Short mmCIF file of C-alpha atoms and ligand atoms in Angstrom, two decimals:
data_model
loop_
_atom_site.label_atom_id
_atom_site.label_comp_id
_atom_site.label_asym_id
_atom_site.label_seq_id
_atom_site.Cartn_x
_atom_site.Cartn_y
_atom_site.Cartn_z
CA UNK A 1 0.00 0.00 0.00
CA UNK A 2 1.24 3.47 -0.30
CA UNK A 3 2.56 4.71 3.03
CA UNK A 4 3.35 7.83 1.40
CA UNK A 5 -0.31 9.03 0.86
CA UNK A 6 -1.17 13.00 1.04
CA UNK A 7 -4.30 14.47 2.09
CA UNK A 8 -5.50 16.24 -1.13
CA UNK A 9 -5.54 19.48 0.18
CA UNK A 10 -3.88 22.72 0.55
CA UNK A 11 -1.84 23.94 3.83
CA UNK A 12 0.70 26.65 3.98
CA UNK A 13 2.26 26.45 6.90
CA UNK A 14 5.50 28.56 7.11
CA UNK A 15 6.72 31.28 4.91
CA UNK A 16 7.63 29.99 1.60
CA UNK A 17 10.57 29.04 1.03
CA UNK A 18 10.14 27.41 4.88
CA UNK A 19 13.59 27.10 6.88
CA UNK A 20 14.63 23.73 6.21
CA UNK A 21 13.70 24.89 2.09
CA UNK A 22 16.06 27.96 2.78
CA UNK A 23 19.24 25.82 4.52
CA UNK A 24 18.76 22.87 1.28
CA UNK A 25 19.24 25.99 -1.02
CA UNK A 26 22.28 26.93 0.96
CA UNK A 27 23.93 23.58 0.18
CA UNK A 28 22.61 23.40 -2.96
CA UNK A 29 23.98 26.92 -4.33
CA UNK A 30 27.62 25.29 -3.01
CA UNK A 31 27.31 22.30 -5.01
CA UNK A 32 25.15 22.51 -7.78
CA UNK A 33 25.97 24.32 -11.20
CA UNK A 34 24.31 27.63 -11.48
CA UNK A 35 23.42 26.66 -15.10
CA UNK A 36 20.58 24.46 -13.08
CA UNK A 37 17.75 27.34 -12.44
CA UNK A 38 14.85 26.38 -9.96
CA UNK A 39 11.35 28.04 -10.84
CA UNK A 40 11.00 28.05 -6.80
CA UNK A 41 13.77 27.30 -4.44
CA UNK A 42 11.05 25.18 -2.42
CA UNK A 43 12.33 22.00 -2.02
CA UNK A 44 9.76 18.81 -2.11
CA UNK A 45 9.90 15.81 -0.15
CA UNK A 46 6.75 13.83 -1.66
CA UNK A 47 3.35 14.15 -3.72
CA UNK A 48 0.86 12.21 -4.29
CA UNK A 49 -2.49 12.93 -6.51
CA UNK A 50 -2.44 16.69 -7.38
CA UNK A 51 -0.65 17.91 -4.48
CA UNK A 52 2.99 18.55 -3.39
CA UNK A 53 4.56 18.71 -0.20
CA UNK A 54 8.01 20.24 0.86
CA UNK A 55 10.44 19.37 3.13
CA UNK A 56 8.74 22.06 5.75
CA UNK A 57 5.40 20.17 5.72
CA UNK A 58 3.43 22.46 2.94
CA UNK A 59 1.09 21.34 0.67
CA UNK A 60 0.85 22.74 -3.00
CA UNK A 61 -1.80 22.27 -5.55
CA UNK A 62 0.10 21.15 -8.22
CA UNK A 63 -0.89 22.89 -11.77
CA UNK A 64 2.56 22.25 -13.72
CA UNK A 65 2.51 18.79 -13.12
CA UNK A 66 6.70 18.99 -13.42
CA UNK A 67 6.05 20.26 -16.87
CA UNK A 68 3.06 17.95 -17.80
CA UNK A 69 4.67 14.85 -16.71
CA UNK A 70 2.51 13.63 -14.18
CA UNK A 71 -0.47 13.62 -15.81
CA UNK A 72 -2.31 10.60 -14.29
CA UNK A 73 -0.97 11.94 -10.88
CA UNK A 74 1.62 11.64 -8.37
CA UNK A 75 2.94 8.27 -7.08
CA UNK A 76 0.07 6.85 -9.17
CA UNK A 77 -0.81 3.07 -7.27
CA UNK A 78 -0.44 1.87 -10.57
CA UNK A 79 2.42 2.91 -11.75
CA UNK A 80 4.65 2.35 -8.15
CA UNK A 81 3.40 -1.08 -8.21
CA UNK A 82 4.52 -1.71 -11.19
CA UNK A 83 7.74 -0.21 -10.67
CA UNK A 84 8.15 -1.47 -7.67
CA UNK A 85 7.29 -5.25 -9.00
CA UNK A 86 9.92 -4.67 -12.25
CA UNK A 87 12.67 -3.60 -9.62
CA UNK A 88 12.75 -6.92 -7.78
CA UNK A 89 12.91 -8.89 -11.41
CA UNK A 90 15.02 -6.84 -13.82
CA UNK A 91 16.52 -3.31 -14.19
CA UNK A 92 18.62 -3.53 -17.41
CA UNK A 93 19.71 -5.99 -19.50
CA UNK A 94 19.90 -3.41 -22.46
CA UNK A 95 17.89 -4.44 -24.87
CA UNK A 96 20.64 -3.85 -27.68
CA UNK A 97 22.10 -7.19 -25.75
CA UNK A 98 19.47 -9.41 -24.67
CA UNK A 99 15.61 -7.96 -25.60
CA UNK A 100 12.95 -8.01 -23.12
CA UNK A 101 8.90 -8.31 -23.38
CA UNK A 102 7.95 -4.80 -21.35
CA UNK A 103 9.96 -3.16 -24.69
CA UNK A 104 7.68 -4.55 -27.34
CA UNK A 105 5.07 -4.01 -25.24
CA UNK A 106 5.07 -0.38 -24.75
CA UNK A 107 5.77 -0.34 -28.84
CA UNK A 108 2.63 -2.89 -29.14
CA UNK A 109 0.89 0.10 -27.16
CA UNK A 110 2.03 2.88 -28.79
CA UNK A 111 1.25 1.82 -32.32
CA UNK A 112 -2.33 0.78 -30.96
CA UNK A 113 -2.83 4.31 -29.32
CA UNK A 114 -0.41 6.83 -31.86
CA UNK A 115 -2.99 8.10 -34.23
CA UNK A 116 -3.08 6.41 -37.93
CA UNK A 117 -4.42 2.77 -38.34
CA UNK A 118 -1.14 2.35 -40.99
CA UNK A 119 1.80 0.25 -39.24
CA UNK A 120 4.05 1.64 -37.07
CA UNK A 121 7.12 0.97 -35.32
CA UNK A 122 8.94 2.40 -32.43
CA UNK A 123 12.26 2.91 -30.62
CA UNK A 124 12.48 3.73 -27.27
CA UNK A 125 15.19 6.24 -25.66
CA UNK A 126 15.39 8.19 -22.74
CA UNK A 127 14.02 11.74 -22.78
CA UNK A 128 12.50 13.82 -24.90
CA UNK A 129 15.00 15.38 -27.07
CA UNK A 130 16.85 12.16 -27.67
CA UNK A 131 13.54 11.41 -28.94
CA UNK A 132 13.49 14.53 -31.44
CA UNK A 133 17.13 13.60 -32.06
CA UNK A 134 16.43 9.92 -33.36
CA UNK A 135 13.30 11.30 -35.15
CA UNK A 136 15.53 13.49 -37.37
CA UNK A 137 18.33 11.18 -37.79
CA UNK A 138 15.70 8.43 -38.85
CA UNK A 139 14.15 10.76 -41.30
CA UNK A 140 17.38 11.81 -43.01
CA UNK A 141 17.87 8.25 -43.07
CA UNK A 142 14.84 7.29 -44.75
CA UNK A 143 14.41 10.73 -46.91
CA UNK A 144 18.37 11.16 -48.78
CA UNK A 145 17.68 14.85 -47.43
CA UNK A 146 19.30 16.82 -44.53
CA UNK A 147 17.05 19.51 -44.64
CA UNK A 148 14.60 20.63 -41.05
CA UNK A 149 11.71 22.69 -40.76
CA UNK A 150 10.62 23.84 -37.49
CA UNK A 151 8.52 26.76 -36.88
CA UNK A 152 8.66 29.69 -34.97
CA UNK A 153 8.32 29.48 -30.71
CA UNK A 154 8.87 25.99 -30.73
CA UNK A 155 10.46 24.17 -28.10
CA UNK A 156 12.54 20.64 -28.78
CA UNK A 157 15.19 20.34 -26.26
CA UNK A 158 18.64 21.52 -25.00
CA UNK A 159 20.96 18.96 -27.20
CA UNK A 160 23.20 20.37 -29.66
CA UNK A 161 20.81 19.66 -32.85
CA UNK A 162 17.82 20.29 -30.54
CA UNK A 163 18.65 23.75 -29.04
CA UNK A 164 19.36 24.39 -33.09
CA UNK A 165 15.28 23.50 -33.38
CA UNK A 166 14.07 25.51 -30.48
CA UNK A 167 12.88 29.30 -31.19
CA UNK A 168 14.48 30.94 -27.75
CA UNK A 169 17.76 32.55 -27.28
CA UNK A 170 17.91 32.93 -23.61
CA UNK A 171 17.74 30.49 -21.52
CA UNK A 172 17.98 27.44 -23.90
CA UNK A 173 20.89 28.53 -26.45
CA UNK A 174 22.35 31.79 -25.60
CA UNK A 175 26.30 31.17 -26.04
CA UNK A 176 25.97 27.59 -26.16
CA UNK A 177 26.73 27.54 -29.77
CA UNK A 178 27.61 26.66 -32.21
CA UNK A 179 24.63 24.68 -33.55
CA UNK A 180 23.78 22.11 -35.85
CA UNK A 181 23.48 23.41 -39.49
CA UNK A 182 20.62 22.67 -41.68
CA UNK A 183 17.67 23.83 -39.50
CA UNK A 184 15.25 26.01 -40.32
CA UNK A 185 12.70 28.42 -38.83
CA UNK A 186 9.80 29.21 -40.52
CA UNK A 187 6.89 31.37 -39.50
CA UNK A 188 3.76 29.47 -36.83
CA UNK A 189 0.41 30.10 -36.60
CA UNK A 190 -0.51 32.08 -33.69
CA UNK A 191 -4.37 33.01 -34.04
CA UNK A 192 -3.89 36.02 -30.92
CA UNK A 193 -1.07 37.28 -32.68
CA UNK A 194 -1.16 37.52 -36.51
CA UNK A 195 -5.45 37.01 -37.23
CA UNK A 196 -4.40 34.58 -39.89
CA UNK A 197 -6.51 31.79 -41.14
CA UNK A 198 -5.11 28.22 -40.75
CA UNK A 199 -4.40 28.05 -44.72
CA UNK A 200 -3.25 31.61 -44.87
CA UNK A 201 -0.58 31.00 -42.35
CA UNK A 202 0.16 27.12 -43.90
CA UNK A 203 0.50 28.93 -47.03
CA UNK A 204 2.96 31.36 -45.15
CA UNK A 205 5.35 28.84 -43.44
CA UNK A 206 5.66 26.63 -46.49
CA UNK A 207 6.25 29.67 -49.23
CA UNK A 208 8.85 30.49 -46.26
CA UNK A 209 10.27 26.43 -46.43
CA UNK A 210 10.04 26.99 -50.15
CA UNK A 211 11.82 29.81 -50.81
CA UNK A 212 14.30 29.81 -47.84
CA UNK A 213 15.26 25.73 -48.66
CA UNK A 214 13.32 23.88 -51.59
CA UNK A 215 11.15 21.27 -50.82
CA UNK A 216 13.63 18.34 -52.17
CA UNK A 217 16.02 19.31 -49.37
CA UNK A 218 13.53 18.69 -46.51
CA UNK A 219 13.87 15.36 -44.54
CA UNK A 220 11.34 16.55 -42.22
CA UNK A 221 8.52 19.04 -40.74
CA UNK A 222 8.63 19.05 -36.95
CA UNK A 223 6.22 20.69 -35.46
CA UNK A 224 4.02 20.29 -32.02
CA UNK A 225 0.34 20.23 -32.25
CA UNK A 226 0.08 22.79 -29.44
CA UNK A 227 3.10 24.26 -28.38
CA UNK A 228 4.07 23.86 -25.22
CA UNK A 229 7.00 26.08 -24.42
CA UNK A 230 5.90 28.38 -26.84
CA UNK A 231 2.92 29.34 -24.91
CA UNK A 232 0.29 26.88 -25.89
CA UNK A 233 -0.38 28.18 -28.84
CA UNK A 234 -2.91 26.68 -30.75
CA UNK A 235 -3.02 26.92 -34.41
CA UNK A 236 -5.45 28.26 -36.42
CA UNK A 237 -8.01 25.09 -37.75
CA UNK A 238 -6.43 23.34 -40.69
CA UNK A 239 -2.99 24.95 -40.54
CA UNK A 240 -1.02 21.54 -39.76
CA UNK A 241 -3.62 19.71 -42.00
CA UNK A 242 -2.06 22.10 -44.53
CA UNK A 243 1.38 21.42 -43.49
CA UNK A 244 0.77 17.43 -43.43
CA UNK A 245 -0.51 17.88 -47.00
CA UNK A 246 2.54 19.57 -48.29
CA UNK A 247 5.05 17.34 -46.74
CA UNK A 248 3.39 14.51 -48.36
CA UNK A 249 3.15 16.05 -51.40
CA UNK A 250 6.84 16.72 -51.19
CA UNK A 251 8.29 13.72 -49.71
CA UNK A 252 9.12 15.49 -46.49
CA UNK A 253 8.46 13.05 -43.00
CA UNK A 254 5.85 15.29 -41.11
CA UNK A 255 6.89 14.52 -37.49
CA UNK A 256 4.63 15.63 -34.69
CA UNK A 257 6.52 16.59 -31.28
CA UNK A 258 3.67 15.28 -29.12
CA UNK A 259 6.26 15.48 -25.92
CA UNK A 260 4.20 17.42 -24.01
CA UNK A 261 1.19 17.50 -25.50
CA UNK A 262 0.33 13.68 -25.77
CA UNK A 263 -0.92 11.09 -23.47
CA UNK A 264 -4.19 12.23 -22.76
CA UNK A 265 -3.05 15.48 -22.08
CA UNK A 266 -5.28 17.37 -23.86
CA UNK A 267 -8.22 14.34 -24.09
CA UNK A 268 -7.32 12.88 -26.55
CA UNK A 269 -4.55 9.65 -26.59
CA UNK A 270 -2.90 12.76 -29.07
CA UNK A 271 -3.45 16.41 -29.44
CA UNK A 272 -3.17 15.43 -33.35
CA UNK A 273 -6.65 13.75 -32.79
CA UNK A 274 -7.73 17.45 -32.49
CA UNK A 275 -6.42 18.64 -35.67
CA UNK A 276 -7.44 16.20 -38.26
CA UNK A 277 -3.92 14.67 -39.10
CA UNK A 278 -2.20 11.48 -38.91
CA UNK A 279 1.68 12.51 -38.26
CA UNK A 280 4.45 10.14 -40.16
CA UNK A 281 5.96 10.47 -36.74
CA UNK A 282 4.82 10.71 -33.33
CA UNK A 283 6.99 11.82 -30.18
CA UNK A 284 6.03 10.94 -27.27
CA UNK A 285 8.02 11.15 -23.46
CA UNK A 286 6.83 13.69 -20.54
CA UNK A 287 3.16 12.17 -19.67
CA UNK A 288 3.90 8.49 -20.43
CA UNK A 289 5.78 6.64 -17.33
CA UNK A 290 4.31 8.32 -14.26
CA UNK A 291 8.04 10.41 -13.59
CA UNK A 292 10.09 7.42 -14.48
CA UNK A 293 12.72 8.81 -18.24
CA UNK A 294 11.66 6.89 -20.91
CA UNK A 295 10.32 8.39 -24.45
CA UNK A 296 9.51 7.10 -28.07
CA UNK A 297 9.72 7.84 -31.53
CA UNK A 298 6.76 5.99 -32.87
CA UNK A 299 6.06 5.82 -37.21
CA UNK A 300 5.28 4.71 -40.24
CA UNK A 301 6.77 1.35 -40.19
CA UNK A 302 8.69 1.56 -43.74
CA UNK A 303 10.35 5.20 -42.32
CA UNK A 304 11.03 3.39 -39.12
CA UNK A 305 12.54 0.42 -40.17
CA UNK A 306 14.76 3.05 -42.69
CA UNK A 307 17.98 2.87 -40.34
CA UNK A 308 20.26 -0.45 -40.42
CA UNK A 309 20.23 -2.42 -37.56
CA UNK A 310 22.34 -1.32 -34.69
CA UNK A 311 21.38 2.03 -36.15
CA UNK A 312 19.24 3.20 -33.14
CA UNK A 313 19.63 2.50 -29.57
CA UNK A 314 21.20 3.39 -26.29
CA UNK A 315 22.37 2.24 -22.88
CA UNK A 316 19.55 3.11 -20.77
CA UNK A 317 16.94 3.26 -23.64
CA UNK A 318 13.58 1.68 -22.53
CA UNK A 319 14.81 0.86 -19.14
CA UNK A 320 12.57 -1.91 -17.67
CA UNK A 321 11.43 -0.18 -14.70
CA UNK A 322 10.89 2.83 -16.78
CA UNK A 323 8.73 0.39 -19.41
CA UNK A 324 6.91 -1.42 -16.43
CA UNK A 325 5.68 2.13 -15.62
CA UNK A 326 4.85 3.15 -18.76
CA UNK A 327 2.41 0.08 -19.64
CA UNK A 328 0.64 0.60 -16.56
CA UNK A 329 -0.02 4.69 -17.49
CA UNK A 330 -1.28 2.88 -21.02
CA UNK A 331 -3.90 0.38 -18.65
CA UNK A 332 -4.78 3.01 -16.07
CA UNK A 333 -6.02 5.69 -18.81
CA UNK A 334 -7.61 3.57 -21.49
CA UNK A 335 -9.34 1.22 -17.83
CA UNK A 336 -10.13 4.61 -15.76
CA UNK A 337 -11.11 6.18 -18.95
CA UNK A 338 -8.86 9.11 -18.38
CA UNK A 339 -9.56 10.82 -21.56
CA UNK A 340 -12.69 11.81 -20.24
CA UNK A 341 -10.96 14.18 -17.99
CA UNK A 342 -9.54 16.47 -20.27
CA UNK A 343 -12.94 17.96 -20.58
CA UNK A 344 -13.45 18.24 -17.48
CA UNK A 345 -10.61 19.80 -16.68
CA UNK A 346 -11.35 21.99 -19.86
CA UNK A 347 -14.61 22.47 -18.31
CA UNK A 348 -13.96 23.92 -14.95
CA UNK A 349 -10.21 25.81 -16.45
CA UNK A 350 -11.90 28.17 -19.44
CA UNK A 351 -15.08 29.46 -18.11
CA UNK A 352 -13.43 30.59 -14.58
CA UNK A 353 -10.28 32.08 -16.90
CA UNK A 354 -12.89 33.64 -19.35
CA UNK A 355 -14.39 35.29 -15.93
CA UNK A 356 -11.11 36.65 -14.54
CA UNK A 357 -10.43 37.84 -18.38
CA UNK A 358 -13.92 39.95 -18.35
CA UNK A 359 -12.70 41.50 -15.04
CA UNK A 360 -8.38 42.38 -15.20
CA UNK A 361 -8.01 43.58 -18.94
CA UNK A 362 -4.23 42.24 -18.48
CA UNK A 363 -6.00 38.84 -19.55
CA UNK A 364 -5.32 38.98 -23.12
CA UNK A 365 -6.28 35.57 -24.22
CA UNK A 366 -7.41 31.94 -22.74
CA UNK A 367 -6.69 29.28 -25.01
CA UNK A 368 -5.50 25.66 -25.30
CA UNK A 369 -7.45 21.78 -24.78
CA UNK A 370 -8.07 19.79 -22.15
CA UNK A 371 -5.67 19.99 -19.16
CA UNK A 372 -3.28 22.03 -21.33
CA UNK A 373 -4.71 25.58 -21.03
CA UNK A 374 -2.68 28.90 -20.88
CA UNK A 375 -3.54 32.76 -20.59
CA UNK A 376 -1.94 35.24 -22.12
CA UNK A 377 -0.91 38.20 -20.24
CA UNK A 378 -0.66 41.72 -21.77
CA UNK A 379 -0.62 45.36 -21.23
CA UNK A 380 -4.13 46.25 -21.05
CA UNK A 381 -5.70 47.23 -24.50
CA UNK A 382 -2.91 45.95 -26.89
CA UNK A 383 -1.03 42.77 -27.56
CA UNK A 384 2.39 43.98 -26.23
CA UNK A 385 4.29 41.10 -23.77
CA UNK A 386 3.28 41.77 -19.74
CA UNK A 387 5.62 39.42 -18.31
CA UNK A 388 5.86 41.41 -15.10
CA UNK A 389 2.37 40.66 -14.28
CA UNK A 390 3.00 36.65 -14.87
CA UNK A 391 6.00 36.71 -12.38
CA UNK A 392 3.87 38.72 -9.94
CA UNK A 393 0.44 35.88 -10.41
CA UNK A 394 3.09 33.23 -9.96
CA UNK A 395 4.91 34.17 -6.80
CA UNK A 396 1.58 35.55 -4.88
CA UNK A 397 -0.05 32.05 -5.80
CA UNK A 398 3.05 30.23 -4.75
CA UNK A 399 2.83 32.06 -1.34
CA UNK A 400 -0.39 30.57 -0.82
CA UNK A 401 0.30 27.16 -2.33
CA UNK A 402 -0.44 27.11 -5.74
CA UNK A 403 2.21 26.01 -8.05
CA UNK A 404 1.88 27.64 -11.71
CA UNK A 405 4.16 27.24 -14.22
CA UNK A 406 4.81 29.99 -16.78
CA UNK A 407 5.49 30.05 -20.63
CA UNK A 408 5.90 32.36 -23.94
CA UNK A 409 8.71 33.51 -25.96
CA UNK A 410 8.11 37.00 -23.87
CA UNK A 411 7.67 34.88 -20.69
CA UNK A 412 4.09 36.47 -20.81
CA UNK A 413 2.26 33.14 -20.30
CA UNK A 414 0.40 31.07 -17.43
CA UNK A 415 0.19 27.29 -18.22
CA UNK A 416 -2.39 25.30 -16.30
CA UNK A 417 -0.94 21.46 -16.68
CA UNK A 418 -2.87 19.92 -13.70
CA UNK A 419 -2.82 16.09 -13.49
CA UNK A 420 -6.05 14.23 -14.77
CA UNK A 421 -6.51 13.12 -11.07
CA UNK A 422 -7.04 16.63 -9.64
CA UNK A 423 -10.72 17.60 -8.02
CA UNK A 424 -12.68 20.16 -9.53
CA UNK A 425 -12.67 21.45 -5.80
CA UNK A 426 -9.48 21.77 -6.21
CA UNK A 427 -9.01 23.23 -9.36
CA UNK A 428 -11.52 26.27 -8.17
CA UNK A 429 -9.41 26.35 -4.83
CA UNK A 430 -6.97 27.28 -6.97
CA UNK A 431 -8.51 29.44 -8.97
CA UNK A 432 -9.54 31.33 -6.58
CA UNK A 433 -6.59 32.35 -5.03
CA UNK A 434 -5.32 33.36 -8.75
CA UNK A 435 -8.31 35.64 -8.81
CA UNK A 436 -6.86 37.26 -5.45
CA UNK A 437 -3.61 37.40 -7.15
CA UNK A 438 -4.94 39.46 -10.36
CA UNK A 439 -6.80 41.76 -7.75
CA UNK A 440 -3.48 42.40 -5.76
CA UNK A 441 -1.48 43.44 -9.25
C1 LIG B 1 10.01 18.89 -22.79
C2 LIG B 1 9.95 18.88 -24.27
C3 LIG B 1 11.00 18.39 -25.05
C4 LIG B 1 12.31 17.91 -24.43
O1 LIG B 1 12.11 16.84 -23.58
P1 LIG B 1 13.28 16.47 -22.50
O2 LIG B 1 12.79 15.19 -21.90
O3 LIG B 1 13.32 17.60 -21.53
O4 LIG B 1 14.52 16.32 -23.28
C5 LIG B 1 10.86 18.38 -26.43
N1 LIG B 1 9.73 18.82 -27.00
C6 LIG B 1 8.69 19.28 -26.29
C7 LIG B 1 7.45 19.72 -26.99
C8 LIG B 1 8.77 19.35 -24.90
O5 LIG B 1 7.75 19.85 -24.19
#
């Protein structure tokens, strides 16, 4: 049973940071590169459900989730069973050696639940931009072409050839360069920003691809559905339908970086499902082990099976602990019917943000799906950045134990990523104490 279990509620107890928060930073600052940035320097002993608790005994609704990751909750039965069960049999054998079954079963799963009834394959790897790496490599293999087009705000990763795909400078690549070559940026859709229909602004990133590289030099599209770093941004209806039809038009792989946005994030297995297209390639990592590193490139089966063999693997790739975890997130939200709380979520999330928009005018926009909803923050009456205000929302709420994560090129975003398993009592606990915080800007 799980001793660990946290009433699934909200306590502030001490200032926050709390003392023993404070003297773990102390050691921390003496040990611990400075390259390693903490949101909060509130350090957390345990969580369970949708709350967090620190090492001072406070309890934090959780609305980041660690970056979307724990979507079907903290310490999830499920999944620490299962870990807990793989531990005692098997932690690594490397698969590259001596194969295993929870491997092909996560694949089995992730062909079943990746959208497209074609074939598919997958490899499994670690994190999330060795998954974007392996995407790319596979679709140079399988294309001829070096060529890659990724577009504007998008996040993919802090690797060499990943911090090349991501839009922002600072933090991610400022002086870290220099990059991979052959990436290229192209213009998103961003309905707040430029008013653009979803085939105006298609037509405007691939005239850009066009022009800028030539179709017969692109391995690949990359692009996420709704991106995450970015700022949620959700494009306009039919722009990646446009972009999917153009890439297969032109031989180009048209690879969807579902990283954050997948695994019934937004209620839907993918946020693809949302826009009408089937992706050549589907990435997959933060949402799909409960916590425990373990991602996927998942495709076409003739692009996947492009590379020679020995061409794709890794030490710690699809670690069985990590792949016990990850089949039991696969059984818990296809038996709990999890994709049913997206809505919900989506339910309680937009009409209370809608409400706080109609009353502080620094509520530019409320947008996004499911549990993967973001406001906009801007100086009243225009569209220019108000990042101030989002630091300010953020730290009041974290006073009073709400965690929320921020977002946006201009930092000007709020991201609401709560986990599937948190109450709508909750969720308008929360919510109300953001209100207070927009009253006290
Ligand atoms: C987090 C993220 C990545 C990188 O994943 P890591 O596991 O941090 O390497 C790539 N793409 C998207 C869309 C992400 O949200």
């Amino acid at each position: 049973m799980n001793t660990t279990a946290v009433a699934q509620e909200r306590l502030v107890k001490t200032a926050i940071p709390g003392p023993k928060s404070v003297a773990l930073q102390q050691r921390r600052l003496a040990v611990v590169s400075a390259g390693v940035a903490s949101a909060l320097p509130v350090f957390i002993e345990r969580a369970h459900g949708a709350i967090v608790v620190d090492v001072d005994g406070n309890q934090f609704i959780d609305l980041g989730s660690g970056i979307g990751v724990m979507t079907i909750g903290h310490t999830d039965d499920g999944v620490v069973a299962a870990a807990q069960q793989q531990l005692e049999l098997l932690t690594h054998a490397m698969f590259t050696i001596t194969p295993y079954e929870s491997y092909v079963r996560v694949c089995e799963l992730l062909a079943e639940h990746t959208p497209g009834s074609f074939a598919k394959k997958s490899v499994l790897l670690n994190s999330g931009a060795e998954a974007v790496e392996n995407a790319v490599k596979i679709a140079r293999k399988f294309t001829g072409r070096s060529g890659v087009g990724v577009i504007d705000h998008a996040y993919h990763g802090r690797t060499n050839l990943t911090m090349a795909m991501t839009f922002k400078a600072m933090p991610y690549k400022l002086g870290f360069g220099p990059f991979a070559p052959d990436v290229h940026h192209a213009p998103n859709s961003y309905p707040f920003h430029d008013g653009l229909s979803g085939a105006d602004a298609a037509a405007r990133t691939i005239s850009y691809l066009e022009k800028k590289v030539g179709a017969t030099d692109l391995a690949c599209i990359v692009v996420e559905p709704i991106q995450g770093e970015g700022g949620f941004v959700v494009p306009a209806p039919g722009y990646l339908r446009a972009l999917q039809e153009w890439c297969t038009a032109n031989g180009v792989v048209f690879i969807a970086d579902e990283i954050q946005s997948g695994m019934a994030r937004t209620g839907r297995w993918y946020a693809s499902e949302h826009m009408d297209v089937e992706p050549d390639m589907v990435l997959t990592a933060k949402g799909i082990a409960g916590g425990l590193p373990i991602a996927a490139v998942t495709g076409r089966a003739e692009i996947m099976d492009a590379s020679h063999p020995g061409g794709l693997g890794g030490t710690f790739a699809g670690n069985p602990v990590a792949a016990a975890a990850a089949i039991s997130v696969f059984d818990s939200i296809a038996s709990k019917n999890l994709l049913a709380e997206g809505a919900r979520i989506e339910g309680v999330l937009k009409p209370a943000l809608t409400a706080l928009q109609a009353k502080y005018p620094v509520i530019g926009d409320v947008r996004g799906i499911g549990a993967m909803i973001a406001i906009e923050l801007v100086q009243p009456g225009s569209h220019e950045p108000n990042a101030a205000a989002v630091a300010s929302v953020a730290a009041y709420a974290a006073q009073h134990g709400v965690l929320l994560l921020t977002a946006g090129t201009y930092g000007n975003v709020i991201r609401f990523l709560p986990s599937l398993a948190i109450s709508n009592e909750l969720l308008t606990e929360a919510l109300g104490v953001i209100d207070e915080a927009f009253a006290t800007l």
